[in-house]
XYZ file of C-alpha atoms in Angstrom:
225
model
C 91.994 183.344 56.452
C 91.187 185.798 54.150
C 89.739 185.270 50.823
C 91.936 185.980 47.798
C 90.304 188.510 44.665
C 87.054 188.991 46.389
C 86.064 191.656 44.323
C 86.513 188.761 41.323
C 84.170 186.014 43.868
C 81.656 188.574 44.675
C 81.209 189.859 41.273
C 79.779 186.465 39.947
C 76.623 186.275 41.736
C 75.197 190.178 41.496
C 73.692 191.604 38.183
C 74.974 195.078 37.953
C 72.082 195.679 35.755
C 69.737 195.290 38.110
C 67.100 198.060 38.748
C 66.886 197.080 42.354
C 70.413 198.056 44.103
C 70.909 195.392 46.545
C 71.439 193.125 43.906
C 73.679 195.147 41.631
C 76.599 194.974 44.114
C 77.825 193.488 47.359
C 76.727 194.936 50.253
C 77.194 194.674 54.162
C 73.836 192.881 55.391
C 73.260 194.851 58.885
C 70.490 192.185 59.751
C 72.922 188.928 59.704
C 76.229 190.931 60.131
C 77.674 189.353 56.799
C 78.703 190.766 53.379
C 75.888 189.224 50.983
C 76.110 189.363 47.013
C 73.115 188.233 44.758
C 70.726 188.520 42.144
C 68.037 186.850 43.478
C 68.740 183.508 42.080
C 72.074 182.275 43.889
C 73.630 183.903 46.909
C 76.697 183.860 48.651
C 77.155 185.264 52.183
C 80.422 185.880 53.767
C 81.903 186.887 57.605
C 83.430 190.385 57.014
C 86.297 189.163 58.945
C 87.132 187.119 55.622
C 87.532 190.342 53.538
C 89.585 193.384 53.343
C 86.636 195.598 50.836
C 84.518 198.193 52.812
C 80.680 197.620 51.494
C 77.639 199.889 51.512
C 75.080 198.875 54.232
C 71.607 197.562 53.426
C 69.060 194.899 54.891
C 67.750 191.901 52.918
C 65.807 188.700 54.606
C 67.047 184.967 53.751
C 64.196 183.242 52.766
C 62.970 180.104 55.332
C 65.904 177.121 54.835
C 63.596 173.869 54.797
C 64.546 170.150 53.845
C 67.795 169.885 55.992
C 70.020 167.251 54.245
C 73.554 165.909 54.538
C 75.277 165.411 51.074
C 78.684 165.928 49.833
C 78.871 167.276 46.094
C 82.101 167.140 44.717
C 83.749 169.032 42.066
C 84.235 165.910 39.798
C 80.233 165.305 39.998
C 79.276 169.271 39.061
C 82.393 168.722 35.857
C 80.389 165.115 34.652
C 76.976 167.359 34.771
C 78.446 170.239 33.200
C 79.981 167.660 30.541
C 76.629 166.580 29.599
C 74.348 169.364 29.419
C 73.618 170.721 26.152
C 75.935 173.465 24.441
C 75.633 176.751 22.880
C 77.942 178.826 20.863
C 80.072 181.334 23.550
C 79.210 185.077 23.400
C 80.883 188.255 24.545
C 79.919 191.360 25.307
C 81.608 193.879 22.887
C 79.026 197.021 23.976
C 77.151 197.090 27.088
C 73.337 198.061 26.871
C 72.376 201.735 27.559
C 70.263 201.698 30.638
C 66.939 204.004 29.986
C 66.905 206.871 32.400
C 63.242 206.989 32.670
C 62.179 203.942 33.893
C 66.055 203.114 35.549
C 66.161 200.203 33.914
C 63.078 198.391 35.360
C 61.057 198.336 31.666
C 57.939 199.720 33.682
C 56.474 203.458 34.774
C 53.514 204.495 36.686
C 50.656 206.034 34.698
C 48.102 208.369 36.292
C 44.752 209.569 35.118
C 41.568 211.438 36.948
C 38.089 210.570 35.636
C 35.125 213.230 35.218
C 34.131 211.957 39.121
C 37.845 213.202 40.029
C 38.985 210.050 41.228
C 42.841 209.248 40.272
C 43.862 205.497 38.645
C 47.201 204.594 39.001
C 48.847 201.503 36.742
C 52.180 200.204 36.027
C 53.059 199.963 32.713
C 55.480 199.507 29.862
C 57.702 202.626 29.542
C 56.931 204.193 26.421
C 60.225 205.547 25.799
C 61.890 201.756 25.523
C 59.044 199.852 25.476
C 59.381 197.962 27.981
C 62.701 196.900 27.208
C 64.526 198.892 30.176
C 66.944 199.857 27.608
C 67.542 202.785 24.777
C 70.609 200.239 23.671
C 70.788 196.817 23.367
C 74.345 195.021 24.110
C 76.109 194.168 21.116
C 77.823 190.739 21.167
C 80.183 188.810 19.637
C 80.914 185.088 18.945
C 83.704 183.752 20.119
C 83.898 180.340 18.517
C 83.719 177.832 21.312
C 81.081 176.022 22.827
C 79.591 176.754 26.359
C 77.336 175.233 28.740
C 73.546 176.506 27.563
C 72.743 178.926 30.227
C 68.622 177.547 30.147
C 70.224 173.634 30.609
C 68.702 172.280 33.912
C 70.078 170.153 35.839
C 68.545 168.032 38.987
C 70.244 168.391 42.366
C 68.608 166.260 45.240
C 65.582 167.109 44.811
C 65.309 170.413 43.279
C 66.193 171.058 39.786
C 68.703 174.671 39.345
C 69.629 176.193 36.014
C 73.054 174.557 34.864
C 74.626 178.233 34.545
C 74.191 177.986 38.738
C 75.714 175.130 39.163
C 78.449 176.652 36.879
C 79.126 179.474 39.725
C 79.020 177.178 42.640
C 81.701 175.188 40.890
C 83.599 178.465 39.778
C 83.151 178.929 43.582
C 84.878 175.655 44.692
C 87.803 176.808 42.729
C 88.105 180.063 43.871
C 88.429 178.727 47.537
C 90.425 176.312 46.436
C 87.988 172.973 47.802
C 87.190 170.067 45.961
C 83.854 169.532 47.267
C 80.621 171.261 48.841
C 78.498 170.112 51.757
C 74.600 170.933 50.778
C 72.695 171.278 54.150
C 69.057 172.189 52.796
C 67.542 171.258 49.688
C 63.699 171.507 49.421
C 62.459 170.705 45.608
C 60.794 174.448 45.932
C 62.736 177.046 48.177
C 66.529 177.483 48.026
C 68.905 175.034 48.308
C 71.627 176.088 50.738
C 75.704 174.626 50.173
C 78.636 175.401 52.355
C 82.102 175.499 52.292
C 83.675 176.168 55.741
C 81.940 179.296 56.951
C 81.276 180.665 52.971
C 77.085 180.005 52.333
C 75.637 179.579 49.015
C 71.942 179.972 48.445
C 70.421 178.985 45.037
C 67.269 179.368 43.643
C 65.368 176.365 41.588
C 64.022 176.705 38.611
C 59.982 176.197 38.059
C 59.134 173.470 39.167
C 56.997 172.128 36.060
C 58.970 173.695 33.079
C 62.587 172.568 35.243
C 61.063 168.602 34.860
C 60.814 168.890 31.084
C 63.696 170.673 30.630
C 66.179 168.783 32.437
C 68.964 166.729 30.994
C 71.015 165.203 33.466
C 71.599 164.294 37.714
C 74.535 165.549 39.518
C 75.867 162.766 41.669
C 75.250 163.098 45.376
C 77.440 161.100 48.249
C 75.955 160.566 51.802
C 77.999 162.509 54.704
């Protein structure tokens, strides 16, 4: 069956402000034969055969899948989590940043210089036209007046702890495909955790390990398969 506003699904989990361009937009991953989209923090990976879009080629590697586990996550649990993690006010991007065309965004440029013996140093460092930043712009923002999950809330999942604003997109997920629940099949406390529903794959990153254990504020509920 084919997946409904996949262009809306595959949007969530890229950064189109990305410097690197593999994870600024979905692409067709020759070396697995599936349409991947990520930032580097959560994944999802797809069967063409699910989609109608035609997407650029390119070649990433999925990082080693350890701790195999069976556990069902259902939406219910991720809502309860959600429902107690701290809150923030809601923001909303009124003007998107200006991308600085020297460094393309990355914040960083290569600096060369020859000593009196000839010899050339090269050194990355902060671009000096936006210090750093990546940007000549900032985004400008706007409040909308309701209250939304705090995107640095952590919360613990098995045994690794994943930013709450994660767990927010694999739920967003769940309703997009129209499931009420996730099977997690690996889920080691340092690597990424890997969920599935049907043939659809969802990698996500944890958070550091030491700051994660401080900073987290609540357990999402696991059941047994």
């Amino acid at each position: 069956m084919k997946i409904k506003n996949e262009a809306e699904l595959l949007s969530t989990f890229c950064d189109k402000n990305e410097y690197r361009s593999l994870l600024r937009a979905p692409f067709f991953n020759t070396k697995y034969n599936e349409v991947w989209s990520t930032n580097g923090h959560i994944l999802i990976r797809i069967k063409p055969e699910r989609l109608v879009g035609e997407y650029p080629k390119g070649e990433l590697s999925l990082p080693t899948l350890e701790c195999p586990c069976k556990k069902k996550i259902t939406i219910g649990a991720i809502n309860k989590a959600l429902d107690e993690c701290p809150k923030v006010d809601e923001e909303i991007i009124v003007q998107d940043a200006v991308k600085c065309k020297e460094c393309d965004g990355s914040g960083e440029v290569y600096w060369e210089y020859t000593d009196n013996h000839l010899h050339t140093h090269e050194c990355l460092y902060d671009c000096p036209i936006c210090d750093g930043t990546g940007e000549i712009k900032s985004e400008i923002t706007r409040k909308t007046g309701k209250k939304i999950v705090d995107r640095k809330a952590v919360i613990k999942v098995g045994d690794a702890y994943m930013l709450a604003v994660y767990v927010s997109i694999l739920k967003s997920t769940m309703k997009h495909l129209n499931v009420s629940f996730v099977e997690m099949l690996f889920n080691p406390p340092m690597g990424m955790s890997e969920f599935a529903i049907e043939d659809t794959r969802i990698g996500v990153a944890p958070s550091l390990y030491g700051e994660a254990i401080d900073k987290c504020c609540v357990e999402l509920k696991l059941i047994d398969l």
